[in-house]
């Protein structure tokens, strides 16, 4: 893959809990190119946020334990970085915005205090006047009106949409090459969600940033991304150029996920996917989707399928596809 910015290979992460380990990530592999918009979809609890926190170097360890895999950002081994190098990575390489802007902001400090702190940290500036000026400029860049009033406000005094814009301003207080947007619109109504996505789009274009968008909304992923990874129970099960994935989904899980989307034309309530995400304490052997898969074969219970390239822009991890997997 040309001009790879982020390269994650076979990432395995467990969580130590009473009585053993939760085997959450089971060999996650994904890549992001410079300035690319990549989507990551999957049910709640499938390991999307754990993957992103590990990439950012903010996975709490313990209870998290990185058992294996590699993460390279601009060719540098993230898992081998020292704390100062990780700080540099978060200052100028990767930033993340979270699903719930209310939880992401500290309720006892004003927006000004939080934003100015972020600017001081990111740019290493100490001069108060220039930090203040930069804070005002940053709030303007995320289309927040009346920045002086916002700087004096506490998070509780702002609407959900304004709080999410502040979080974006915090994440982009210094230039970044990759923005991870972890369900940035889920807690907002659809019109504000649309505004936030447009804002991220504009900032990504202006600043020539790559974006990983995590979303439950397949409509948003379809409209907004160039390539999509589908994740199930800690594994990437399908990867394709966005148009191709929606035109011709191959993995039984991807097909079921798309079939779950309610139709605006009113064709009844979607059936959903029977069963639930597996217990990570004792995940199913072989393909982790086999207890829910209507096409499961004997081999699916014994072996884990590898990602198989069905064409240049489409890979799937399923024994129904590819000689290597049979
Ligand atoms: Fe279903 Fe087997 Fe494919 Fe897994 S590998 S999705 S169980 S057919």
Short mmCIF file of C-alpha atoms and ligand atoms in Angstrom, two decimals:
data_model
loop_
_atom_site.label_atom_id
_atom_site.label_comp_id
_atom_site.label_asym_id
_atom_site.label_seq_id
_atom_site.Cartn_x
_atom_site.Cartn_y
_atom_site.Cartn_z
CA UNK A 1 0.00 0.00 0.00
CA UNK A 2 1.45 3.37 -1.07
CA UNK A 3 2.28 6.14 1.38
CA UNK A 4 1.16 4.24 4.48
CA UNK A 5 0.80 6.52 7.48
CA UNK A 6 -0.42 3.97 10.02
CA UNK A 7 0.27 0.25 9.80
CA UNK A 8 -1.20 -2.10 12.42
CA UNK A 9 -0.29 -5.79 12.13
CA UNK A 10 -1.78 -8.69 14.12
CA UNK A 11 -2.48 -6.66 17.25
CA UNK A 12 -3.43 -8.85 20.22
CA UNK A 13 -4.66 -7.18 23.42
CA UNK A 14 -6.01 -8.86 26.55
CA UNK A 15 -7.40 -7.39 29.77
CA UNK A 16 -6.46 -8.87 33.12
CA UNK A 17 -9.55 -9.40 35.28
CA UNK A 18 -10.39 -11.42 38.35
CA UNK A 19 -9.85 -15.08 37.45
CA UNK A 20 -8.03 -14.65 34.14
CA UNK A 21 -7.89 -12.61 30.95
CA UNK A 22 -10.46 -11.14 28.58
CA UNK A 23 -9.06 -11.92 25.12
CA UNK A 24 -10.42 -8.83 23.39
CA UNK A 25 -8.24 -8.10 20.34
CA UNK A 26 -7.38 -11.22 18.36
CA UNK A 27 -4.99 -10.08 15.63
CA UNK A 28 -6.21 -6.71 14.30
CA UNK A 29 -4.60 -5.67 11.02
CA UNK A 30 -5.31 -2.34 9.34
CA UNK A 31 -3.57 0.41 7.39
CA UNK A 32 -4.29 4.09 6.78
CA UNK A 33 -2.67 6.12 3.99
CA UNK A 34 -1.81 9.81 4.21
CA UNK A 35 -4.92 12.01 3.91
CA UNK A 36 -7.19 8.96 3.59
CA UNK A 37 -10.65 8.75 5.20
CA UNK A 38 -11.10 5.26 6.62
CA UNK A 39 -14.20 3.87 8.34
CA UNK A 40 -14.26 1.28 11.13
CA UNK A 41 -17.59 -0.42 11.85
CA UNK A 42 -18.81 -3.18 14.12
CA UNK A 43 -21.10 -3.79 17.08
CA UNK A 44 -20.53 -2.15 20.46
CA UNK A 45 -17.90 -4.11 22.35
CA UNK A 46 -16.08 -5.48 19.30
CA UNK A 47 -12.79 -3.76 20.21
CA UNK A 48 -12.80 -0.60 18.05
CA UNK A 49 -11.98 1.82 20.86
CA UNK A 50 -9.43 -0.58 22.42
CA UNK A 51 -7.64 -0.72 19.05
CA UNK A 52 -7.56 3.08 18.79
CA UNK A 53 -6.41 3.59 22.39
CA UNK A 54 -3.56 1.12 21.80
CA UNK A 55 -2.54 3.02 18.66
CA UNK A 56 -2.54 6.29 20.65
CA UNK A 57 -0.53 4.74 23.48
CA UNK A 58 -3.28 5.50 26.01
CA UNK A 59 -4.42 1.96 26.76
CA UNK A 60 -4.35 1.59 30.55
CA UNK A 61 -1.75 -1.08 31.35
CA UNK A 62 -2.77 -2.82 33.60
CA UNK A 63 -5.47 -4.02 33.16
CA UNK A 64 -4.60 -3.99 29.41
CA UNK A 65 -1.81 -6.30 28.23
CA UNK A 66 -0.43 -6.07 24.68
CA UNK A 67 0.30 -9.71 23.86
CA UNK A 68 1.52 -9.28 20.31
CA UNK A 69 1.49 -7.36 17.06
CA UNK A 70 3.11 -4.25 15.65
CA UNK A 71 2.01 -0.64 15.22
CA UNK A 72 4.00 1.62 12.92
CA UNK A 73 3.23 5.31 12.49
CA UNK A 74 5.28 6.97 9.73
CA UNK A 75 7.52 3.91 9.92
CA UNK A 76 8.20 4.31 13.65
CA UNK A 77 7.42 1.46 16.03
CA UNK A 78 4.77 2.88 18.40
CA UNK A 79 4.86 -0.11 20.78
CA UNK A 80 8.59 0.42 21.37
CA UNK A 81 8.29 4.18 22.05
CA UNK A 82 9.34 5.66 25.38
CA UNK A 83 6.84 7.90 27.25
CA UNK A 84 8.42 11.11 25.86
CA UNK A 85 8.22 9.76 22.31
CA UNK A 86 4.57 8.80 22.82
CA UNK A 87 3.87 12.34 24.06
CA UNK A 88 5.51 13.71 20.91
CA UNK A 89 3.37 11.36 18.83
CA UNK A 90 0.18 12.70 20.47
CA UNK A 91 1.41 16.29 20.18
CA UNK A 92 2.14 16.27 16.48
CA UNK A 93 1.09 12.92 15.01
CA UNK A 94 -2.25 11.52 16.16
CA UNK A 95 -5.24 12.97 18.01
CA UNK A 96 -8.53 11.45 19.07
CA UNK A 97 -12.02 12.79 19.70
CA UNK A 98 -14.44 10.77 21.74
CA UNK A 99 -18.09 9.85 21.54
CA UNK A 100 -19.28 11.79 24.57
CA UNK A 101 -18.02 15.40 24.64
CA UNK A 102 -19.49 15.91 28.13
CA UNK A 103 -17.32 13.15 29.60
CA UNK A 104 -14.29 14.31 27.60
CA UNK A 105 -14.29 17.81 29.12
CA UNK A 106 -13.44 18.58 32.75
CA UNK A 107 -16.57 20.15 34.32
CA UNK A 108 -14.68 22.22 36.93
CA UNK A 109 -12.45 24.17 34.52
CA UNK A 110 -13.54 26.76 31.97
CA UNK A 111 -13.14 26.01 28.28
CA UNK A 112 -10.42 28.69 28.20
CA UNK A 113 -8.40 26.98 30.94
CA UNK A 114 -8.65 23.60 29.20
CA UNK A 115 -7.93 24.88 25.71
CA UNK A 116 -5.05 27.09 26.80
CA UNK A 117 -3.53 24.15 28.69
CA UNK A 118 -3.81 22.00 25.55
CA UNK A 119 -2.12 24.71 23.45
CA UNK A 120 0.64 25.17 26.04
CA UNK A 121 1.24 21.39 26.00
CA UNK A 122 0.98 20.97 22.24
CA UNK A 123 3.01 23.95 21.11
CA UNK A 124 5.26 24.42 24.14
CA UNK A 125 4.29 28.11 24.38
CA UNK A 126 4.43 30.00 27.68
CA UNK A 127 3.48 33.55 26.67
CA UNK A 128 -0.09 34.06 27.90
CA UNK A 129 -1.14 36.62 25.27
CA UNK A 130 -0.07 34.45 22.35
CA UNK A 131 -1.72 31.36 23.91
CA UNK A 132 -4.97 33.33 24.34
CA UNK A 133 -4.79 34.53 20.74
CA UNK A 134 -4.21 30.96 19.53
CA UNK A 135 -7.18 29.72 21.64
CA UNK A 136 -9.48 32.30 20.01
CA UNK A 137 -8.18 31.37 16.57
CA UNK A 138 -8.70 27.64 17.30
CA UNK A 139 -12.31 28.19 18.42
CA UNK A 140 -12.95 30.21 15.24
CA UNK A 141 -11.50 27.35 13.14
CA UNK A 142 -14.19 25.01 14.49
CA UNK A 143 -16.89 27.58 13.64
CA UNK A 144 -17.75 28.52 17.24
CA UNK A 145 -19.25 32.00 17.40
CA UNK A 146 -18.29 34.47 20.14
CA UNK A 147 -15.03 32.73 21.17
CA UNK A 148 -14.38 35.15 24.07
CA UNK A 149 -17.64 34.11 25.75
CA UNK A 150 -16.93 30.42 25.08
CA UNK A 151 -13.48 30.71 26.68
CA UNK A 152 -15.08 32.01 29.89
CA UNK A 153 -17.79 29.32 29.91
CA UNK A 154 -17.86 26.00 31.74
CA UNK A 155 -18.74 22.88 29.70
CA UNK A 156 -22.19 22.70 31.32
CA UNK A 157 -23.04 26.11 29.85
CA UNK A 158 -22.62 24.87 26.26
CA UNK A 159 -24.86 22.71 24.08
CA UNK A 160 -23.78 19.17 23.05
CA UNK A 161 -22.78 20.33 19.57
CA UNK A 162 -20.70 23.21 20.96
CA UNK A 163 -18.98 20.87 23.42
CA UNK A 164 -18.05 18.49 20.59
CA UNK A 165 -16.63 21.45 18.61
CA UNK A 166 -14.54 22.36 21.66
CA UNK A 167 -13.28 18.74 21.82
CA UNK A 168 -12.28 18.97 18.15
CA UNK A 169 -10.50 22.26 18.90
CA UNK A 170 -8.65 20.56 21.79
CA UNK A 171 -7.66 17.61 19.58
CA UNK A 172 -6.40 19.92 16.84
CA UNK A 173 -4.71 22.53 19.03
CA UNK A 174 -1.54 21.64 17.11
CA UNK A 175 -1.24 20.27 13.54
CA UNK A 176 -1.79 16.50 13.29
CA UNK A 177 -1.41 13.91 10.54
CA UNK A 178 -4.14 11.55 11.74
CA UNK A 179 -7.40 12.25 13.54
CA UNK A 180 -9.29 9.36 15.15
CA UNK A 181 -12.96 10.27 15.46
CA UNK A 182 -14.58 7.72 17.78
CA UNK A 183 -18.33 8.00 17.11
CA UNK A 184 -18.16 11.81 17.25
CA UNK A 185 -21.85 12.31 16.54
CA UNK A 186 -23.49 9.45 18.42
CA UNK A 187 -24.60 11.55 21.40
CA UNK A 188 -25.87 14.40 19.18
CA UNK A 189 -29.05 14.82 17.16
CA UNK A 190 -28.81 14.14 13.42
CA UNK A 191 -28.58 17.77 12.27
CA UNK A 192 -25.75 18.58 14.71
CA UNK A 193 -24.10 15.25 13.84
CA UNK A 194 -24.13 16.32 10.20
CA UNK A 195 -22.55 19.69 11.09
CA UNK A 196 -19.81 17.98 13.12
CA UNK A 197 -18.99 15.57 10.28
CA UNK A 198 -18.86 18.43 7.78
CA UNK A 199 -16.56 20.31 10.13
CA UNK A 200 -14.22 17.30 10.48
CA UNK A 201 -14.29 16.90 6.69
CA UNK A 202 -13.34 20.53 6.12
CA UNK A 203 -10.58 20.47 8.74
CA UNK A 204 -9.20 17.20 7.31
CA UNK A 205 -9.06 18.73 3.81
CA UNK A 206 -7.60 22.06 4.95
CA UNK A 207 -4.96 20.45 7.16
CA UNK A 208 -4.30 17.47 4.86
CA UNK A 209 -5.05 15.00 7.66
CA UNK A 210 -6.04 11.36 7.46
CA UNK A 211 -9.13 10.40 9.49
CA UNK A 212 -10.30 7.13 11.01
CA UNK A 213 -14.02 7.43 11.56
CA UNK A 214 -15.61 4.94 13.96
CA UNK A 215 -19.37 4.95 13.58
CA UNK A 216 -22.42 2.76 14.07
CA UNK A 217 -24.12 4.64 11.27
CA UNK A 218 -23.47 2.73 8.05
CA UNK A 219 -25.07 5.65 6.16
CA UNK A 220 -22.42 8.03 7.50
CA UNK A 221 -19.63 5.55 6.72
CA UNK A 222 -20.96 5.08 3.18
CA UNK A 223 -21.17 8.83 2.52
CA UNK A 224 -18.01 9.86 4.19
CA UNK A 225 -15.21 7.31 3.89
CA UNK A 226 -13.04 5.99 1.08
CA UNK A 227 -12.27 2.59 2.58
CA UNK A 228 -13.94 0.54 5.33
CA UNK A 229 -12.83 -2.08 7.85
CA UNK A 230 -15.48 -4.30 9.40
CA UNK A 231 -14.60 -5.60 12.84
CA UNK A 232 -16.16 -8.46 14.76
CA UNK A 233 -15.13 -9.62 18.25
CA UNK A 234 -11.61 -8.26 18.08
CA UNK A 235 -10.81 -9.23 14.47
CA UNK A 236 -11.04 -7.48 11.10
CA UNK A 237 -13.39 -9.68 9.08
CA UNK A 238 -13.66 -7.60 5.89
CA UNK A 239 -11.92 -4.66 4.27
CA UNK A 240 -12.85 -2.93 1.02
CA UNK A 241 -13.15 0.32 -0.85
CA UNK A 242 -16.39 1.82 0.50
CA UNK A 243 -18.44 1.62 -2.70
CA UNK A 244 -17.40 -1.99 -3.25
CA UNK A 245 -18.21 -3.01 0.32
CA UNK A 246 -21.76 -1.67 0.17
CA UNK A 247 -22.35 -2.90 -3.39
CA UNK A 248 -21.01 -6.38 -2.70
CA UNK A 249 -20.56 -7.28 0.97
CA UNK A 250 -19.07 -10.77 1.27
CA UNK A 251 -18.62 -11.70 4.93
CA UNK A 252 -21.80 -13.08 6.54
CA UNK A 253 -21.35 -10.61 9.42
CA UNK A 254 -21.06 -7.60 7.08
CA UNK A 255 -24.17 -8.74 5.19
CA UNK A 256 -26.10 -9.13 8.45
CA UNK A 257 -24.90 -5.73 9.70
CA UNK A 258 -26.10 -4.01 6.51
CA UNK A 259 -29.41 -5.91 6.67
CA UNK A 260 -29.95 -4.52 10.20
CA UNK A 261 -30.23 -0.93 8.96
CA UNK A 262 -33.90 0.15 9.16
CA UNK A 263 -35.27 1.33 5.77
CA UNK A 264 -36.81 4.79 5.51
CA UNK A 265 -39.23 3.34 2.96
CA UNK A 266 -40.78 1.26 5.76
CA UNK A 267 -40.26 -2.40 5.01
CA UNK A 268 -40.73 -3.60 8.56
CA UNK A 269 -38.19 -3.84 11.34
CA UNK A 270 -34.91 -5.52 10.41
CA UNK A 271 -34.38 -8.98 11.86
CA UNK A 272 -31.05 -8.19 13.47
CA UNK A 273 -28.24 -10.66 14.06
CA UNK A 274 -29.19 -13.53 16.35
CA UNK A 275 -27.03 -13.94 19.45
CA UNK A 276 -24.53 -11.45 20.81
CA UNK A 277 -20.82 -10.55 20.83
CA UNK A 278 -19.03 -13.51 22.48
CA UNK A 279 -17.78 -13.68 26.03
CA UNK A 280 -14.14 -12.58 25.77
CA UNK A 281 -13.25 -14.72 28.77
CA UNK A 282 -13.72 -17.83 26.66
CA UNK A 283 -14.21 -16.68 23.06
CA UNK A 284 -15.33 -19.24 20.48
CA UNK A 285 -12.58 -21.28 18.84
CA UNK A 286 -11.83 -20.83 15.13
CA UNK A 287 -13.91 -18.09 13.52
CA UNK A 288 -15.32 -16.06 16.42
CA UNK A 289 -18.51 -15.48 14.42
CA UNK A 290 -19.32 -19.18 14.02
CA UNK A 291 -21.96 -19.45 16.82
CA UNK A 292 -24.01 -16.75 15.01
CA UNK A 293 -23.22 -17.67 11.41
CA UNK A 294 -25.88 -19.47 9.35
CA UNK A 295 -23.18 -20.75 6.94
CA UNK A 296 -20.75 -22.18 9.52
CA UNK A 297 -18.72 -25.20 8.35
CA UNK A 298 -16.85 -27.74 10.49
CA UNK A 299 -13.55 -25.99 9.83
CA UNK A 300 -15.00 -22.69 11.13
CA UNK A 301 -15.11 -24.14 14.66
CA UNK A 302 -11.47 -25.30 14.50
CA UNK A 303 -9.45 -22.72 12.57
CA UNK A 304 -9.36 -18.97 12.29
CA UNK A 305 -9.82 -17.77 8.68
CA UNK A 306 -7.15 -15.41 7.30
CA UNK A 307 -7.90 -12.24 5.36
CA UNK A 308 -8.08 -13.30 1.70
CA UNK A 309 -7.86 -10.83 -1.21
CA UNK A 310 -10.85 -11.47 -3.49
CA UNK A 311 -9.66 -8.59 -5.68
CA UNK A 312 -7.26 -5.67 -5.42
CA UNK A 313 -9.56 -3.59 -3.22
CA UNK A 314 -11.45 -6.21 -1.25
CA UNK A 315 -10.35 -8.69 1.43
CA UNK A 316 -12.44 -11.00 3.54
CA UNK A 317 -11.70 -13.43 6.40
CA UNK A 318 -14.13 -16.30 5.85
CA UNK A 319 -13.80 -19.96 4.85
CA UNK A 320 -16.43 -19.44 2.16
CA UNK A 321 -13.81 -17.51 0.17
CA UNK A 322 -10.33 -18.32 -1.06
CA UNK A 323 -8.41 -21.53 -1.59
CA UNK A 324 -6.00 -20.66 1.21
CA UNK A 325 -8.85 -20.53 3.67
CA UNK A 326 -10.33 -23.92 2.77
FE1 LIG B 1 -19.32 -18.12 8.91
FE2 LIG B 1 -17.31 -19.84 8.73
FE3 LIG B 1 -17.24 -17.60 7.33
FE4 LIG B 1 -16.93 -17.56 9.98
S1 LIG B 1 -15.57 -18.51 8.50
S2 LIG B 1 -18.19 -16.22 8.78
S3 LIG B 1 -18.34 -19.16 10.60
S4 LIG B 1 -18.71 -19.28 7.10
#
